[in-house]
Short mmCIF file of C-alpha atoms and ligand atoms in Angstrom, two decimals:
data_model
loop_
_atom_site.label_atom_id
_atom_site.label_comp_id
_atom_site.label_asym_id
_atom_site.label_seq_id
_atom_site.Cartn_x
_atom_site.Cartn_y
_atom_site.Cartn_z
CA MET A 1 156.90 -30.00 -57.14
CA ASP A 2 155.54 -31.90 -54.27
CA ARG A 3 157.97 -30.86 -51.58
CA GLU A 4 156.80 -33.47 -49.11
CA TYR A 5 157.14 -36.32 -51.64
CA PHE A 6 160.85 -35.32 -52.18
CA TYR A 7 161.68 -34.60 -48.63
CA SER A 8 160.22 -38.21 -47.89
CA ILE A 9 162.96 -39.91 -50.58
CA MET A 10 165.78 -37.57 -50.13
CA ASN A 11 167.05 -39.09 -47.09
CA GLY A 12 167.02 -42.68 -48.40
CA THR A 13 165.80 -45.83 -46.58
CA GLY A 14 169.21 -47.30 -45.80
CA LYS A 15 168.27 -50.84 -47.17
CA TYR A 16 170.69 -50.92 -50.12
CA ASP A 17 174.38 -51.85 -49.71
CA TYR A 18 175.43 -48.54 -50.87
CA GLU A 19 173.58 -46.92 -48.13
CA ALA A 20 174.76 -49.37 -45.47
CA TYR A 21 178.54 -49.06 -46.35
CA LEU A 22 178.37 -45.36 -46.40
CA ASN A 23 175.90 -45.18 -43.50
CA THR A 24 173.79 -42.78 -45.56
CA TYR A 25 170.63 -43.42 -43.21
CA ASP A 26 172.57 -41.69 -40.39
CA LEU A 27 174.53 -39.26 -42.45
CA LEU A 28 171.41 -37.73 -44.02
CA ARG A 29 169.69 -37.42 -40.84
CA CYS A 30 172.79 -35.50 -39.19
CA GLN A 31 170.89 -32.29 -40.25
CA LYS A 32 167.62 -30.90 -38.59
CA GLU A 33 164.47 -32.19 -39.79
CA PHE A 34 163.31 -30.00 -42.95
CA ALA A 35 160.18 -28.75 -40.76
CA ASP A 36 162.75 -27.50 -38.03
CA PHE A 37 164.79 -25.31 -40.17
CA CYS A 38 164.61 -21.52 -39.07
CA ASN A 39 165.07 -20.46 -42.78
CA ALA A 40 165.94 -21.70 -46.21
CA ASP A 41 169.63 -21.17 -45.58
CA GLU A 42 169.96 -23.29 -42.39
CA LEU A 43 170.28 -26.70 -44.23
CA GLN A 44 173.39 -25.10 -46.47
CA PHE A 45 174.72 -23.77 -43.17
CA GLN A 46 174.81 -27.12 -41.40
CA ILE A 47 176.14 -28.98 -44.22
CA VAL A 48 178.98 -26.86 -45.03
CA HIS A 49 180.16 -27.00 -41.50
CA GLN A 50 179.49 -30.67 -41.34
CA ILE A 51 181.65 -31.35 -44.48
CA GLU A 52 184.33 -28.92 -43.08
CA GLU A 53 184.43 -31.16 -40.00
CA LEU A 54 184.76 -34.30 -42.31
CA TRP A 55 187.70 -32.87 -44.21
CA MET A 56 189.41 -31.86 -41.13
CA LYS A 57 188.97 -35.40 -39.60
CA LEU A 58 190.56 -36.60 -42.84
CA ILE A 59 193.45 -33.99 -42.79
CA GLY A 60 194.01 -34.84 -39.03
CA TYR A 61 194.07 -38.93 -39.70
CA THR A 62 196.43 -38.06 -42.69
CA LEU A 63 198.85 -35.80 -40.66
CA LEU A 64 199.37 -38.86 -38.24
CA ASP A 65 200.56 -41.08 -41.12
CA ILE A 66 202.62 -38.47 -42.30
CA ASP A 67 204.21 -38.10 -38.85
CA ASP A 68 204.88 -41.88 -38.93
CA TYR A 69 206.43 -41.55 -42.25
CA LEU A 70 208.63 -38.58 -41.40
CA ARG A 71 209.94 -40.67 -38.52
CA GLU A 72 210.88 -43.27 -41.11
CA THR A 73 212.24 -40.58 -43.42
CA ASN A 74 210.05 -42.29 -46.11
CA THR A 75 209.96 -39.01 -48.24
CA ASN A 76 207.81 -40.49 -51.11
CA ARG A 77 205.09 -41.20 -48.64
CA VAL A 78 205.45 -37.91 -46.94
CA ILE A 79 205.01 -35.84 -50.20
CA THR A 80 202.05 -38.10 -51.56
CA LEU A 81 200.02 -37.60 -48.32
CA PHE A 82 200.83 -33.97 -48.00
CA ARG A 83 199.46 -33.66 -51.38
CA ARG A 84 196.15 -35.27 -50.05
CA VAL A 85 196.07 -32.86 -47.15
CA ASP A 86 196.67 -29.80 -49.65
CA VAL A 87 193.78 -30.85 -51.71
CA ALA A 88 191.52 -31.12 -48.80
CA LEU A 89 192.58 -27.91 -47.44
CA LYS A 90 191.95 -26.30 -50.74
CA LEU A 91 188.54 -27.87 -50.78
CA MET A 92 187.82 -26.45 -47.40
CA THR A 93 188.71 -22.92 -48.41
CA ASP A 94 186.78 -23.06 -51.46
CA GLN A 95 183.80 -24.34 -49.78
CA LEU A 96 183.51 -21.17 -47.59
CA VAL A 97 182.25 -19.25 -50.37
CA LEU A 98 179.08 -21.16 -50.47
CA LEU A 99 178.07 -19.54 -47.33
CA GLU A 100 178.44 -15.96 -49.08
CA THR A 101 175.15 -17.00 -50.89
CA MET A 102 173.17 -16.59 -47.47
CA SER A 103 172.09 -13.01 -46.61
CA PRO A 104 173.38 -11.33 -43.50
CA LYS A 105 169.84 -11.06 -42.20
CA GLU A 106 169.42 -14.91 -42.55
CA TYR A 107 172.80 -15.56 -40.95
CA GLN A 108 171.58 -13.66 -38.01
CA GLU A 109 168.62 -15.89 -37.56
CA ILE A 110 170.78 -18.93 -37.87
CA ARG A 111 173.32 -17.66 -35.41
CA LEU A 112 170.56 -17.91 -32.74
CA GLN A 113 170.13 -21.50 -33.49
CA LEU A 114 173.68 -22.20 -32.51
CA GLY A 115 173.43 -21.21 -29.20
CA ASN A 116 176.75 -20.29 -27.40
CA GLY A 117 178.38 -22.49 -29.92
CA SER A 118 181.51 -21.07 -31.82
CA GLY A 119 184.01 -22.30 -34.52
CA GLN A 120 186.56 -22.19 -31.90
CA GLU A 121 185.04 -25.25 -30.51
CA SER A 122 185.76 -27.29 -33.70
CA PRO A 123 187.05 -30.61 -32.94
CA GLY A 124 188.71 -30.87 -36.26
CA PHE A 125 190.37 -27.57 -36.02
CA GLN A 126 191.70 -28.07 -32.58
CA THR A 127 193.11 -31.24 -33.45
CA ILE A 128 194.96 -29.80 -36.50
CA LEU A 129 196.38 -27.00 -34.37
CA LYS A 130 197.88 -29.33 -31.98
CA MET A 131 199.72 -31.42 -34.85
CA PRO A 132 202.41 -29.16 -36.54
CA GLN A 133 204.70 -29.07 -33.29
CA HIS A 134 204.88 -32.81 -33.70
CA LEU A 135 205.40 -32.68 -37.42
CA TRP A 136 208.22 -30.26 -36.94
CA LYS A 137 209.88 -32.09 -34.24
CA SER A 138 209.87 -35.35 -36.52
CA PHE A 139 211.37 -33.46 -39.45
CA VAL A 140 213.92 -31.77 -37.43
CA THR A 141 215.09 -35.11 -35.77
CA ARG A 142 215.10 -37.19 -38.72
CA TYR A 143 215.83 -35.09 -41.67
CA LEU A 144 217.96 -32.46 -40.12
CA ASP A 145 219.78 -33.32 -36.85
CA SER A 146 220.52 -37.02 -37.69
CA LYS A 147 221.96 -35.78 -40.78
CA GLY A 148 224.12 -32.78 -39.56
CA LEU A 149 221.92 -30.37 -41.50
CA THR A 150 220.10 -27.20 -40.62
CA ILE A 151 217.50 -25.02 -42.27
CA GLU A 152 220.30 -22.79 -43.54
CA LYS A 153 222.19 -25.30 -45.07
CA ILE A 154 219.29 -26.95 -46.85
CA TYR A 155 218.14 -23.50 -48.29
CA ASP A 156 221.28 -21.78 -48.68
CA VAL A 157 224.84 -22.87 -47.95
CA GLU A 158 224.37 -26.53 -49.05
CA TYR A 159 221.39 -26.03 -51.03
CA SER A 160 220.95 -29.49 -53.21
CA HIS A 161 217.05 -29.79 -53.65
CA GLY A 162 217.61 -32.89 -51.38
CA ASP A 163 214.85 -34.81 -49.55
CA ALA A 164 215.02 -32.52 -46.53
CA TYR A 165 214.42 -29.54 -48.68
CA VAL A 166 211.46 -31.14 -50.51
CA VAL A 167 209.85 -32.20 -47.13
CA ALA A 168 210.54 -28.65 -45.82
CA GLU A 169 208.70 -27.11 -48.88
CA ALA A 170 205.90 -29.58 -48.20
CA LEU A 171 205.51 -28.32 -44.80
CA ILE A 172 205.36 -24.75 -45.70
CA GLU A 173 202.76 -25.42 -48.36
CA PHE A 174 200.75 -26.91 -45.82
CA ASP A 175 201.28 -23.98 -43.43
CA GLU A 176 200.31 -21.60 -46.09
CA LEU A 177 197.13 -23.29 -47.20
CA PHE A 178 195.99 -23.53 -43.50
CA GLN A 179 196.49 -19.76 -43.48
CA ASN A 180 194.72 -19.18 -46.69
CA PHE A 181 191.69 -21.04 -44.96
CA ARG A 182 191.90 -18.78 -41.91
CA TYR A 183 192.22 -15.71 -44.18
CA HIS A 184 189.13 -16.54 -46.38
CA HIS A 185 187.16 -17.53 -43.26
CA ILE A 186 187.64 -13.92 -42.28
CA GLN A 187 186.53 -12.59 -45.53
CA LEU A 188 183.43 -14.73 -44.82
CA ILE A 189 182.82 -13.19 -41.56
CA TYR A 190 183.27 -9.61 -43.22
CA ARG A 191 180.79 -10.59 -45.74
CA SER A 192 178.40 -12.05 -43.26
CA ILE A 193 178.56 -9.92 -40.09
CA GLY A 194 180.73 -6.94 -41.08
CA MET A 195 184.13 -5.71 -40.53
CA ASP A 196 184.03 -4.43 -36.97
CA ALA A 197 181.49 -6.73 -35.42
CA LYS A 198 181.81 -8.18 -31.87
CA SER A 199 181.49 -11.88 -31.79
CA LEU A 200 179.00 -13.68 -29.69
CA LYS A 201 181.65 -13.72 -26.99
CA GLY A 202 182.29 -9.91 -27.03
CA ARG A 203 185.70 -9.99 -28.67
CA SER A 204 186.13 -8.25 -31.97
CA VAL A 205 186.55 -10.69 -34.85
CA GLU A 206 189.74 -8.70 -35.58
CA LEU A 207 191.46 -11.07 -32.90
CA LEU A 208 191.17 -13.70 -35.48
CA ARG A 209 193.49 -11.87 -37.67
CA LYS A 210 196.22 -12.93 -35.21
CA GLY A 211 195.48 -16.56 -36.45
CA VAL A 212 196.14 -15.62 -39.95
CA ASP A 213 199.43 -14.13 -38.99
CA THR A 214 200.40 -17.42 -37.06
CA ARG A 215 202.95 -19.70 -38.75
CA PHE A 216 203.31 -23.42 -37.96
CA PHE A 217 206.84 -23.38 -38.92
CA PRO A 218 208.21 -19.89 -38.52
CA ASP A 219 211.97 -21.19 -39.27
CA LEU A 220 210.84 -21.99 -42.84
CA TRP A 221 209.43 -18.52 -43.45
CA ASP A 222 212.42 -16.72 -41.71
CA ILE A 223 215.06 -18.38 -43.85
CA ARG A 224 213.61 -16.66 -46.64
CA HIS A 225 214.04 -13.13 -45.24
CA LYS A 226 217.26 -14.01 -43.80
CA MET A 227 218.54 -15.03 -47.24
CA THR A 228 217.08 -11.94 -48.67
CA ASP A 229 218.75 -9.79 -46.20
CA LYS A 230 222.01 -11.55 -46.60
CA TRP A 231 221.99 -11.18 -50.43
CA GLY A 232 221.01 -7.53 -49.87
CA THR A 233 224.13 -6.99 -47.91
CA GLU A 234 226.23 -8.70 -50.30
CA TYR A 235 224.86 -6.80 -53.48
CA GLY A 236 223.97 -3.77 -51.75
CA VAL A 237 220.54 -2.41 -50.66
CA VAL A 238 220.41 0.03 -53.28
CA ARG A 239 221.42 -1.73 -56.64
CA ASP A 240 222.66 -0.23 -59.92
CA SER A 241 219.60 0.38 -62.32
CA VAL A 242 219.65 -2.14 -65.13
CA SER A 243 218.68 0.72 -67.58
CA LYS A 244 221.79 2.86 -66.52
CA GLY A 245 223.16 4.48 -69.69
CA HIS A 246 219.89 4.18 -71.78
C1 LIG B 1 178.89 -17.19 -42.28
C2 LIG B 1 179.52 -18.17 -41.77
C3 LIG B 1 180.63 -18.04 -40.59
C4 LIG B 1 180.54 -16.87 -39.80
C5 LIG B 1 179.75 -15.74 -39.73
C6 LIG B 1 181.76 -17.12 -38.87
C7 LIG B 1 182.04 -16.52 -37.86
C8 LIG B 1 183.07 -16.82 -36.69
C9 LIG B 1 183.27 -15.91 -35.62
C10 LIG B 1 182.71 -14.54 -35.42
C11 LIG B 1 184.43 -16.49 -35.05
C12 LIG B 1 185.23 -15.93 -33.75
C13 LIG B 1 184.76 -16.82 -32.62
C14 LIG B 1 183.40 -16.57 -32.14
O1 LIG B 1 183.12 -15.54 -31.89
O2 LIG B 1 182.59 -17.55 -32.49
C15 LIG B 1 184.65 -17.79 -35.91
C16 LIG B 1 185.65 -18.64 -35.48
C17 LIG B 1 185.80 -19.86 -36.02
N1 LIG B 1 185.05 -20.32 -37.10
FE1 LIG B 1 183.81 -19.51 -38.16
N2 LIG B 1 182.14 -18.49 -39.20
C18 LIG B 1 181.45 -18.85 -40.39
C19 LIG B 1 181.65 -20.04 -40.99
C20 LIG B 1 182.72 -20.98 -40.67
C21 LIG B 1 182.98 -22.28 -41.09
C22 LIG B 1 182.06 -22.75 -42.75
C23 LIG B 1 183.75 -22.96 -40.57
C24 LIG B 1 184.31 -24.23 -41.00
C25 LIG B 1 185.14 -24.90 -40.26
C26 LIG B 1 184.37 -21.99 -39.60
C27 LIG B 1 185.16 -22.33 -38.51
C28 LIG B 1 185.63 -21.54 -37.59
C29 LIG B 1 186.88 -21.85 -36.77
C30 LIG B 1 187.53 -23.02 -36.83
C31 LIG B 1 187.02 -20.79 -35.80
C32 LIG B 1 188.04 -20.62 -34.82
C33 LIG B 1 188.97 -19.80 -35.64
C34 LIG B 1 190.30 -19.40 -34.86
O3 LIG B 1 190.50 -19.47 -33.77
O4 LIG B 1 191.25 -18.80 -35.61
N3 LIG B 1 183.46 -21.02 -39.62
N4 LIG B 1 183.64 -17.74 -36.75
#
């Protein structure tokens, strides 16, 4: 195929309404010029990161709406929008695997192109990290405190599968999916640069493991083990075997 011909039409002209509305003229020029790629994997590397930034922009924007609806205790909206966030997070995680089609050698070449850049500087990631504390405050104020509820009540002693419980489960789902992204990102790092590599800034990538263990809403995780421990105390840590006598 005539590579130059296809390069010349791939980025579009920007003259149609579709292109104008979606700003494809600029969008398709957000990547390096074809001639400037250091290798054949660099286009994929740039595109995956750019798409991830767009999903994170959508997630951040949606979390702002969710916070407004939490403060209005509009549970239907909260749940519907959390579904959008969750789907976007799953897409973010699934897309990481595309970069596993890149060889470690080619990654090393691309890494040089990034200069001192690091995923830690991602605007989308930094935005999302700052939001959960606000969501938690809105949830606690409007769904718990103002109704005389606590996490223990909605999960255990007054469990009724009510709105507060359903929203709490949406929060923990978001938390879990975000941790999944971090976990798969580490798997991608292992695949690309190895398990014990020092990152560009000299710190072991193992430090990223701390992020995987970080929970946005620890109270929602803790209630589970508290209930299990309480249940264990009531029923005995060592239980009778169900096969006794057989
Ligand atoms: C082969 C692909 C990738 C490799 C080898 C890689 C490697 C790394 C490394 C070594 C770090 C630790 C900080 C540093 O030294 O820069 C990091 C952080 C990060 N990377 Fe990646 N990365 C890859 C792809 C991606 C993609 C596609 C995203 C999409 C958003 C991403 C987002 C991030 C974020 C958000 C952080 C900060 C994580 C945190 O602080 O918990 N990375 N990455």
